[in-house]
Amino acid sequence: MDLADAATLLARARRLVVFTGAGMSAESGIATFRDAGTGLWARFDPRTLATPEAFRADPALVWGWYEWRRAAVRRAEPNPGHLAVAAMAARVPDTVVVTQNVDDLHERAGSAAPVHLHGSLFAPRCSACAEPAPVPDGAAEPGEGRRLAPPRCGRCAAPVRPGVVWFGEALPERALEAAVEAAYRCDMLLTVGTSGLVYPAAEIPQVAARRGGTVIQVNPEETPLDAVCELNLRGPAAVVLPALVR
Ligand code: BV8
Ligand code: ZN
């Protein structure tokens, strides 16, 4: 019944936010962060890879790890879940996709201008003067967790860094504002494939719920966001989302 109810609610939505996390890309073969055993944080230590201090301490280790992840994204394809999210915007013209993901699979599935709260693997920039740097052609694709010296900034010769938001770093102001504004005014928010543990991103579904929006979750597991959801669709994004836009 929940699936049918959710599809009915979605058909009635006028201002929709689709809020996604790493589970959205899981069926494209991209590792999540916290899934037991397979998650990136089960195999790598975020403190030595996803903080500004880590990059300062060992730029080649951090740059190599992100280039390894970017190569995996380049080889991946958007899954039926990404395509369903793009199809939703055709039915609900006022749809805003807000993603914590740093891949480009929403874009490649046809979602126009998703809001990237945690940046993107495809927007490297200078670690000193913030000059945007070219996305490498991937020729020097490192093996898993191998070191790779980062390119140098064309303007000031400082090391280039991944264009992602690390722990302890502020989220891009315009992206966060756009996400809060969309959650504030939406009548429905679909939260897909996120553990709801990382802040301030995890606030977004809660803003929608506080404002009286209907929040529906798509996740095989329970998360802290269950508490603010009207419906919890326990299943994988690539199966559940297409069933919502039938
Ligand atoms: C900030 C980007 C302040 C790079 C990421 C102590 C010290 C320092 C900071 C903190 C602290 N305590 C709290 C904080 C704040 C911290 C935080 O929230 N920490 C958490 C862990 C407690 N937040 C920050 O540091 C943020 N910045 O607070 O700055 C500040 C303010 C002003 C000025 C200066 C500073 C920055 C947070 C962003 C960090 N960047 N990554 C990269 O990608 O490497 S975090 C990382 O987690 C990703 O961005 C990811 O998007 C995010 C959330 O993870 P999820 O997407 O939810 O993925 P996860 O694996 O957790 O869950 C997957 C889910 O999918 C699961 O529920 C699973 O069941 C489900 N699933 C699996 N398969 C499927 C599925 N669902 C559907 N279908 C499937 N098939
Ligand atoms: Zn520079």
mmCIF file of C-alpha atoms and ligand atoms in Angstrom:
data_model
loop_
_atom_site.group_PDB
_atom_site.id
_atom_site.type_symbol
_atom_site.label_atom_id
_atom_site.label_comp_id
_atom_site.label_asym_id
_atom_site.label_seq_id
_atom_site.Cartn_x
_atom_site.Cartn_y
_atom_site.Cartn_z
ATOM 1 C CA MET A 1 0.000 0.000 0.000
ATOM 2 C CA ASP A 2 2.814 2.431 0.890
ATOM 3 C CA LEU A 3 4.127 2.461 -2.675
ATOM 4 C CA ALA A 4 0.690 3.245 -4.112
ATOM 5 C CA ASP A 5 0.141 5.914 -1.449
ATOM 6 C CA ALA A 6 3.523 7.464 -2.218
ATOM 7 C CA ALA A 7 2.821 7.474 -5.957
ATOM 8 C CA THR A 8 -0.517 9.209 -5.313
ATOM 9 C CA LEU A 9 1.130 11.818 -3.071
ATOM 10 C CA LEU A 10 3.843 12.384 -5.688
ATOM 11 C CA ALA A 11 1.227 12.857 -8.424
ATOM 12 C CA ARG A 12 -0.309 15.623 -6.286
ATOM 13 C CA ALA A 13 2.981 17.380 -5.472
ATOM 14 C CA ARG A 14 3.353 20.927 -6.797
ATOM 15 C CA ARG A 15 6.749 21.850 -5.304
ATOM 16 C CA LEU A 16 9.011 18.784 -4.958
ATOM 17 C CA VAL A 17 12.492 18.354 -3.466
ATOM 18 C CA VAL A 18 14.420 15.140 -4.120
ATOM 19 C CA PHE A 19 17.205 14.878 -1.512
ATOM 20 C CA THR A 20 19.777 12.177 -2.268
ATOM 21 C CA GLY A 21 22.769 10.496 -0.658
ATOM 22 C CA ALA A 22 25.254 7.794 -1.586
ATOM 23 C CA GLY A 23 22.584 5.050 -1.707
ATOM 24 C CA MET A 24 21.200 6.778 -4.823
ATOM 25 C CA SER A 25 24.366 5.727 -6.719
ATOM 26 C CA ALA A 26 24.823 2.304 -5.060
ATOM 27 C CA GLU A 27 23.112 0.457 -7.936
ATOM 28 C CA SER A 28 25.438 2.220 -10.359
ATOM 29 C CA GLY A 29 28.248 0.382 -8.585
ATOM 30 C CA ILE A 30 29.486 3.403 -6.618
ATOM 31 C CA ALA A 31 30.432 2.535 -3.024
ATOM 32 C CA THR A 32 28.440 4.221 -0.258
ATOM 33 C CA PHE A 33 30.210 5.517 2.857
ATOM 34 C CA ARG A 34 28.648 3.690 5.754
ATOM 35 C CA ASP A 35 27.251 0.416 4.434
ATOM 36 C CA ALA A 36 28.717 -2.318 6.600
ATOM 37 C CA GLY A 37 31.681 -4.015 4.950
ATOM 38 C CA THR A 38 31.426 -2.364 1.525
ATOM 39 C CA GLY A 39 31.238 1.289 2.610
ATOM 40 C CA LEU A 40 34.227 3.539 1.970
ATOM 41 C CA TRP A 41 34.583 4.330 5.663
ATOM 42 C CA ALA A 42 34.731 0.582 6.405
ATOM 43 C CA ARG A 43 37.854 0.399 4.214
ATOM 44 C CA PHE A 44 39.376 3.859 4.507
ATOM 45 C CA ASP A 45 39.779 6.319 7.383
ATOM 46 C CA PRO A 46 37.897 9.580 6.638
ATOM 47 C CA ARG A 47 40.284 11.473 8.925
ATOM 48 C CA THR A 48 43.213 10.659 6.655
ATOM 49 C CA LEU A 49 41.329 11.267 3.395
ATOM 50 C CA ALA A 50 38.354 13.628 3.763
ATOM 51 C CA THR A 51 39.683 16.590 5.786
ATOM 52 C CA PRO A 52 41.763 19.661 4.852
ATOM 53 C CA GLU A 53 44.435 18.500 7.342
ATOM 54 C CA ALA A 54 44.679 15.170 5.493
ATOM 55 C CA PHE A 55 45.282 16.976 2.204
ATOM 56 C CA ARG A 56 47.918 19.222 3.750
ATOM 57 C CA ALA A 57 49.654 16.206 5.315
ATOM 58 C CA ASP A 58 49.673 14.035 2.188
ATOM 59 C CA PRO A 59 48.265 15.714 -0.951
ATOM 60 C CA ALA A 60 49.251 12.772 -3.201
ATOM 61 C CA LEU A 61 47.391 10.200 -1.060
ATOM 62 C CA VAL A 62 44.229 12.336 -0.955
ATOM 63 C CA TRP A 63 44.368 13.391 -4.628
ATOM 64 C CA GLY A 64 45.016 9.763 -5.677
ATOM 65 C CA TRP A 65 42.057 8.520 -3.658
ATOM 66 C CA TYR A 66 39.662 11.050 -5.193
ATOM 67 C CA GLU A 67 40.981 10.366 -8.710
ATOM 68 C CA TRP A 68 40.376 6.633 -8.061
ATOM 69 C CA ARG A 69 36.794 7.503 -7.036
ATOM 70 C CA ARG A 70 36.343 9.838 -10.042
ATOM 71 C CA ALA A 71 37.537 7.083 -12.401
ATOM 72 C CA ALA A 72 34.907 4.744 -10.898
ATOM 73 C CA VAL A 73 32.211 7.383 -11.508
ATOM 74 C CA ARG A 74 33.379 7.889 -15.102
ATOM 75 C CA ARG A 75 33.003 4.133 -15.719
ATOM 76 C CA ALA A 76 29.560 4.039 -14.030
ATOM 77 C CA GLU A 77 26.184 4.698 -15.612
ATOM 78 C CA PRO A 78 23.149 6.424 -14.091
ATOM 79 C CA ASN A 79 20.769 3.739 -12.748
ATOM 80 C CA PRO A 80 16.949 3.556 -13.168
ATOM 81 C CA GLY A 81 16.645 5.507 -9.919
ATOM 82 C CA HIS A 82 18.533 8.493 -11.374
ATOM 83 C CA LEU A 83 16.388 8.278 -14.527
ATOM 84 C CA ALA A 84 13.200 8.198 -12.417
ATOM 85 C CA VAL A 85 14.306 11.331 -10.543
ATOM 86 C CA ALA A 86 14.848 13.089 -13.879
ATOM 87 C CA ALA A 87 11.375 11.899 -15.015
ATOM 88 C CA MET A 88 9.782 13.359 -11.865
ATOM 89 C CA ALA A 89 10.836 16.844 -12.910
ATOM 90 C CA ALA A 90 8.911 16.321 -16.157
ATOM 91 C CA ARG A 91 5.758 15.674 -14.097
ATOM 92 C CA VAL A 92 6.385 18.212 -11.357
ATOM 93 C CA PRO A 93 8.016 21.174 -13.117
ATOM 94 C CA ASP A 94 8.891 22.809 -9.792
ATOM 95 C CA THR A 95 11.329 20.052 -8.724
ATOM 96 C CA VAL A 96 14.685 20.739 -7.071
ATOM 97 C CA VAL A 97 17.244 17.923 -6.799
ATOM 98 C CA VAL A 98 19.514 18.411 -3.765
ATOM 99 C CA THR A 99 22.341 15.909 -3.542
ATOM 100 C CA GLN A 100 25.102 15.153 -1.050
ATOM 101 C CA ASN A 101 26.787 13.090 -3.765
ATOM 102 C CA VAL A 102 29.906 14.299 -5.532
ATOM 103 C CA ASP A 103 29.299 12.210 -8.664
ATOM 104 C CA ASP A 104 27.665 13.500 -11.866
ATOM 105 C CA LEU A 105 25.090 10.710 -12.288
ATOM 106 C CA HIS A 106 22.048 12.939 -11.687
ATOM 107 C CA GLU A 107 23.297 15.268 -14.435
ATOM 108 C CA ARG A 108 23.984 12.379 -16.814
ATOM 109 C CA ALA A 109 20.454 11.034 -16.154
ATOM 110 C CA GLY A 110 19.005 14.374 -17.252
ATOM 111 C CA SER A 111 18.383 16.219 -13.969
ATOM 112 C CA ALA A 112 19.110 19.871 -14.692
ATOM 113 C CA ALA A 113 21.384 21.693 -12.225
ATOM 114 C CA PRO A 114 21.193 19.501 -9.101
ATOM 115 C CA VAL A 115 22.293 21.379 -5.956
ATOM 116 C CA HIS A 116 25.575 19.796 -4.837
ATOM 117 C CA LEU A 117 25.779 20.360 -1.065
ATOM 118 C CA HIS A 118 29.151 18.572 -0.771
ATOM 119 C CA GLY A 119 30.721 19.728 -4.028
ATOM 120 C CA SER A 120 31.722 17.603 -6.998
ATOM 121 C CA LEU A 121 34.527 15.328 -8.153
ATOM 122 C CA PHE A 122 34.342 17.271 -11.438
ATOM 123 C CA ALA A 123 35.202 20.704 -10.045
ATOM 124 C CA PRO A 124 38.839 20.591 -8.896
ATOM 125 C CA ARG A 125 40.299 23.927 -7.781
ATOM 126 C CA CYS A 126 43.507 25.431 -6.493
ATOM 127 C CA SER A 127 44.015 24.703 -2.768
ATOM 128 C CA ALA A 128 45.476 28.200 -2.302
ATOM 129 C CA CYS A 129 43.815 30.721 -4.641
ATOM 130 C CA ALA A 130 40.665 28.660 -5.466
ATOM 131 C CA GLU A 131 41.259 29.097 -9.231
ATOM 132 C CA PRO A 132 39.186 26.398 -10.994
ATOM 133 C CA ALA A 133 41.450 23.681 -12.427
ATOM 134 C CA PRO A 134 40.829 21.487 -15.487
ATOM 135 C CA VAL A 135 39.312 18.044 -14.812
ATOM 136 C CA PRO A 136 42.198 15.628 -15.561
ATOM 137 C CA ASP A 137 41.633 13.380 -18.587
ATOM 138 C CA GLY A 138 42.025 10.313 -16.353
ATOM 139 C CA ALA A 139 45.093 9.049 -18.177
ATOM 140 C CA ALA A 140 46.970 8.785 -14.861
ATOM 141 C CA GLU A 141 44.187 6.739 -13.248
ATOM 142 C CA PRO A 142 45.596 5.472 -9.920
ATOM 143 C CA GLY A 143 44.775 2.044 -8.483
ATOM 144 C CA GLU A 144 42.641 1.897 -5.329
ATOM 145 C CA GLY A 145 44.142 4.112 -2.669
ATOM 146 C CA ARG A 146 47.370 4.755 -4.648
ATOM 147 C CA ARG A 147 49.254 8.030 -4.345
ATOM 148 C CA LEU A 148 49.112 10.437 -7.275
ATOM 149 C CA ALA A 149 50.758 13.863 -7.129
ATOM 150 C CA PRO A 150 48.073 16.538 -7.644
ATOM 151 C CA PRO A 151 48.438 18.913 -10.605
ATOM 152 C CA ARG A 152 49.691 22.444 -9.894
ATOM 153 C CA CYS A 153 47.577 25.604 -10.174
ATOM 154 C CA GLY A 154 48.127 27.446 -13.476
ATOM 155 C CA ARG A 155 47.997 30.763 -11.652
ATOM 156 C CA CYS A 156 49.945 30.298 -8.401
ATOM 157 C CA ALA A 157 51.508 26.817 -8.709
ATOM 158 C CA ALA A 158 49.928 25.587 -5.433
ATOM 159 C CA PRO A 159 48.563 21.984 -5.418
ATOM 160 C CA VAL A 160 45.117 21.480 -6.950
ATOM 161 C CA ARG A 161 42.522 19.897 -4.593
ATOM 162 C CA PRO A 162 39.292 17.931 -5.198
ATOM 163 C CA GLY A 163 36.228 20.228 -5.440
ATOM 164 C CA VAL A 164 34.446 18.434 -2.578
ATOM 165 C CA VAL A 165 33.489 19.604 0.932
ATOM 166 C CA TRP A 166 35.613 17.881 3.582
ATOM 167 C CA PHE A 167 34.729 17.332 7.241
ATOM 168 C CA GLY A 168 35.170 20.562 9.150
ATOM 169 C CA GLU A 169 34.682 22.648 5.982
ATOM 170 C CA ALA A 170 31.690 24.914 5.457
ATOM 171 C CA LEU A 171 29.254 23.919 2.731
ATOM 172 C CA PRO A 172 29.088 26.200 -0.327
ATOM 173 C CA GLU A 173 26.896 29.066 0.860
ATOM 174 C CA ARG A 174 24.787 29.410 -2.289
ATOM 175 C CA ALA A 175 24.143 25.646 -2.453
ATOM 176 C CA LEU A 176 23.083 25.459 1.201
ATOM 177 C CA GLU A 177 20.842 28.516 0.835
ATOM 178 C CA ALA A 178 19.202 27.067 -2.290
ATOM 179 C CA ALA A 179 18.626 23.736 -0.537
ATOM 180 C CA VAL A 180 17.115 25.304 2.596
ATOM 181 C CA GLU A 181 14.922 27.606 0.481
ATOM 182 C CA ALA A 182 13.664 24.629 -1.578
ATOM 183 C CA ALA A 183 12.960 22.567 1.574
ATOM 184 C CA TYR A 184 11.240 25.561 3.162
ATOM 185 C CA ARG A 185 8.764 26.046 0.302
ATOM 186 C CA CYS A 186 8.214 22.448 -0.902
ATOM 187 C CA ASP A 187 4.993 20.510 -0.332
ATOM 188 C CA MET A 188 6.824 17.189 -0.694
ATOM 189 C CA LEU A 189 10.394 16.000 -0.067
ATOM 190 C CA LEU A 190 11.643 12.572 -1.162
ATOM 191 C CA THR A 191 14.789 11.567 0.779
ATOM 192 C CA VAL A 192 16.646 8.778 -1.015
ATOM 193 C CA GLY A 193 19.681 6.725 -0.006
ATOM 194 C CA THR A 194 21.042 8.780 2.855
ATOM 195 C CA SER A 195 21.907 7.702 6.400
ATOM 196 C CA GLY A 196 20.912 11.182 7.601
ATOM 197 C CA LEU A 197 24.020 11.407 9.799
ATOM 198 C CA VAL A 198 26.014 14.243 8.226
ATOM 199 C CA TYR A 199 25.169 17.844 9.111
ATOM 200 C CA PRO A 200 24.117 20.405 8.103
ATOM 201 C CA ALA A 201 22.868 18.425 5.030
ATOM 202 C CA ALA A 202 20.729 16.122 7.217
ATOM 203 C CA GLU A 203 18.765 19.209 8.311
ATOM 204 C CA ILE A 204 17.179 19.549 4.857
ATOM 205 C CA PRO A 205 14.447 16.870 5.205
ATOM 206 C CA GLN A 206 13.768 18.111 8.737
ATOM 207 C CA VAL A 207 13.202 21.675 7.469
ATOM 208 C CA ALA A 208 10.618 20.348 4.997
ATOM 209 C CA ALA A 209 8.851 18.347 7.721
ATOM 210 C CA ARG A 210 8.799 21.309 10.141
ATOM 211 C CA ARG A 211 7.232 23.445 7.414
ATOM 212 C CA GLY A 212 4.441 20.891 6.931
ATOM 213 C CA GLY A 213 5.821 19.275 3.791
ATOM 214 C CA THR A 214 5.204 15.550 3.257
ATOM 215 C CA VAL A 215 8.496 13.680 3.667
ATOM 216 C CA ILE A 216 8.863 10.206 2.145
ATOM 217 C CA GLN A 217 12.019 8.098 2.538
ATOM 218 C CA VAL A 218 13.448 5.492 0.142
ATOM 219 C CA ASN A 219 16.041 3.371 1.937
ATOM 220 C CA PRO A 220 16.394 -0.393 2.576
ATOM 221 C CA GLU A 221 17.392 0.454 6.174
ATOM 222 C CA GLU A 222 15.998 2.517 9.011
ATOM 223 C CA THR A 223 17.659 5.926 9.513
ATOM 224 C CA PRO A 224 17.265 8.813 11.989
ATOM 225 C CA LEU A 225 15.096 10.466 9.310
ATOM 226 C CA ASP A 226 12.375 7.786 9.792
ATOM 227 C CA ALA A 227 11.043 9.973 12.586
ATOM 228 C CA VAL A 228 10.103 12.844 10.240
ATOM 229 C CA CYS A 229 8.818 10.686 7.373
ATOM 230 C CA GLU A 230 5.171 10.135 6.561
ATOM 231 C CA LEU A 231 6.101 6.987 4.587
ATOM 232 C CA ASN A 232 9.223 4.813 4.682
ATOM 233 C CA LEU A 233 9.608 2.816 1.474
ATOM 234 C CA ARG A 234 12.026 0.042 2.447
ATOM 235 C CA GLY A 235 13.750 -0.809 -0.785
ATOM 236 C CA PRO A 236 16.533 0.095 -3.225
ATOM 237 C CA ALA A 237 16.323 3.374 -5.136
ATOM 238 C CA ALA A 238 16.623 1.758 -8.576
ATOM 239 C CA VAL A 239 13.536 -0.376 -7.863
ATOM 240 C CA VAL A 240 11.334 1.908 -5.758
ATOM 241 C CA LEU A 241 11.754 5.221 -7.627
ATOM 242 C CA PRO A 242 10.724 3.916 -11.072
ATOM 243 C CA ALA A 243 7.623 2.417 -9.422
ATOM 244 C CA LEU A 244 6.707 5.895 -8.148
ATOM 245 C CA VAL A 245 6.724 7.531 -11.559
ATOM 246 C CA ARG A 246 4.841 4.800 -13.428
HETATM 247 C C1 BV8 B 1 30.729 21.432 8.852
HETATM 248 C C2 BV8 B 1 32.333 14.780 0.719
HETATM 249 C C3 BV8 B 1 31.366 23.374 10.039
HETATM 250 C C4 BV8 B 1 33.637 14.364 0.243
HETATM 251 C C5 BV8 B 1 31.548 14.378 2.978
HETATM 252 C C6 BV8 B 1 33.146 16.735 14.857
HETATM 253 C C7 BV8 B 1 34.245 17.291 14.202
HETATM 254 C C8 BV8 B 1 34.119 17.986 13.002
HETATM 255 C C9 BV8 B 1 32.850 18.123 12.430
HETATM 256 C C10 BV8 B 1 31.791 17.540 13.083
HETATM 257 C C11 BV8 B 1 31.911 16.866 14.284
HETATM 258 N N1 BV8 B 1 30.672 16.417 14.651
HETATM 259 C C12 BV8 B 1 29.771 16.786 13.720
HETATM 260 C C13 BV8 B 1 30.434 17.482 12.787
HETATM 261 C C14 BV8 B 1 29.878 18.056 11.603
HETATM 262 C C15 BV8 B 1 30.203 17.111 10.438
HETATM 263 C C16 BV8 B 1 29.296 15.902 10.581
HETATM 264 O O1 BV8 B 1 28.115 16.015 10.376
HETATM 265 N N2 BV8 B 1 29.882 14.750 10.959
HETATM 266 C C17 BV8 B 1 29.055 13.574 11.135
HETATM 267 C C18 BV8 B 1 29.765 12.338 10.565
HETATM 268 C C19 BV8 B 1 28.737 13.426 12.622
HETATM 269 N N3 BV8 B 1 29.892 17.867 9.265
HETATM 270 C C20 BV8 B 1 30.867 18.565 8.678
HETATM 271 O O2 BV8 B 1 32.042 18.547 8.995
HETATM 272 C C21 BV8 B 1 30.381 19.447 7.554
HETATM 273 N N4 BV8 B 1 30.936 20.756 7.738
HETATM 274 O O3 BV8 B 1 30.020 21.085 9.762
HETATM 275 O O4 BV8 B 1 31.464 22.575 8.872
HETATM 276 C C22 BV8 B 1 31.813 24.715 9.638
HETATM 277 C C23 BV8 B 1 30.860 25.742 9.526
HETATM 278 C C24 BV8 B 1 31.300 27.005 9.188
HETATM 279 C C25 BV8 B 1 32.653 27.236 8.897
HETATM 280 C C26 BV8 B 1 33.584 26.190 8.962
HETATM 281 C C27 BV8 B 1 33.165 24.911 9.328
HETATM 282 C C28 BV8 B 1 30.869 18.907 6.215
HETATM 283 C C29 BV8 B 1 30.176 17.601 5.938
HETATM 284 C C30 BV8 B 1 30.526 17.131 4.539
HETATM 285 C C31 BV8 B 1 31.621 16.137 4.640
HETATM 286 N N5 BV8 B 1 31.863 15.595 3.319
HETATM 287 N N6 BV8 B 1 31.937 13.891 1.816
HETATM 288 C C32 BV8 B 1 33.606 12.939 -0.200
HETATM 289 O O5 BV8 B 1 32.602 12.519 -0.827
HETATM 290 O O6 BV8 B 1 34.590 12.264 0.083
HETATM 291 S S1 BV8 B 1 30.639 13.384 3.995
HETATM 292 C C33 BV8 B 1 29.915 12.074 3.214
HETATM 293 O O7 BV8 B 1 28.745 11.771 4.002
HETATM 294 C C34 BV8 B 1 29.362 12.298 1.808
HETATM 295 O O8 BV8 B 1 29.329 13.644 1.426
HETATM 296 C C35 BV8 B 1 27.947 11.808 1.906
HETATM 297 O O9 BV8 B 1 27.158 12.416 0.984
HETATM 298 C C36 BV8 B 1 27.622 12.195 3.280
HETATM 299 C C37 BV8 B 1 26.402 11.546 3.828
HETATM 300 O O10 BV8 B 1 26.536 10.156 3.645
HETATM 301 P P1 BV8 B 1 25.337 9.435 2.829
HETATM 302 O O11 BV8 B 1 25.240 10.056 1.492
HETATM 303 O O12 BV8 B 1 24.116 9.425 3.660
HETATM 304 O O13 BV8 B 1 25.934 7.978 2.619
HETATM 305 P P2 BV8 B 1 25.999 6.814 3.711
HETATM 306 O O14 BV8 B 1 26.955 5.789 3.193
HETATM 307 O O15 BV8 B 1 26.206 7.399 5.078
HETATM 308 O O16 BV8 B 1 24.520 6.193 3.716
HETATM 309 C C38 BV8 B 1 24.061 5.528 2.558
HETATM 310 C C39 BV8 B 1 22.604 5.188 2.803
HETATM 311 O O17 BV8 B 1 22.087 4.611 1.614
HETATM 312 C C40 BV8 B 1 22.393 4.183 3.912
HETATM 313 O O18 BV8 B 1 21.321 4.627 4.746
HETATM 314 C C41 BV8 B 1 21.992 2.895 3.172
HETATM 315 O O19 BV8 B 1 21.041 2.141 3.921
HETATM 316 C C42 BV8 B 1 21.347 3.443 1.949
HETATM 317 N N7 BV8 B 1 21.399 2.578 0.760
HETATM 318 C C43 BV8 B 1 22.322 1.628 0.448
HETATM 319 N N8 BV8 B 1 22.008 1.086 -0.754
HETATM 320 C C44 BV8 B 1 20.888 1.715 -1.194
HETATM 321 C C45 BV8 B 1 20.497 2.667 -0.232
HETATM 322 N N9 BV8 B 1 19.415 3.455 -0.380
HETATM 323 C C46 BV8 B 1 18.691 3.301 -1.497
HETATM 324 N N10 BV8 B 1 19.000 2.422 -2.487
HETATM 325 C C47 BV8 B 1 20.086 1.612 -2.357
HETATM 326 N N11 BV8 B 1 20.384 0.717 -3.322
HETATM 327 ZN ZN ZN B 2 46.293 28.967 -7.297
#
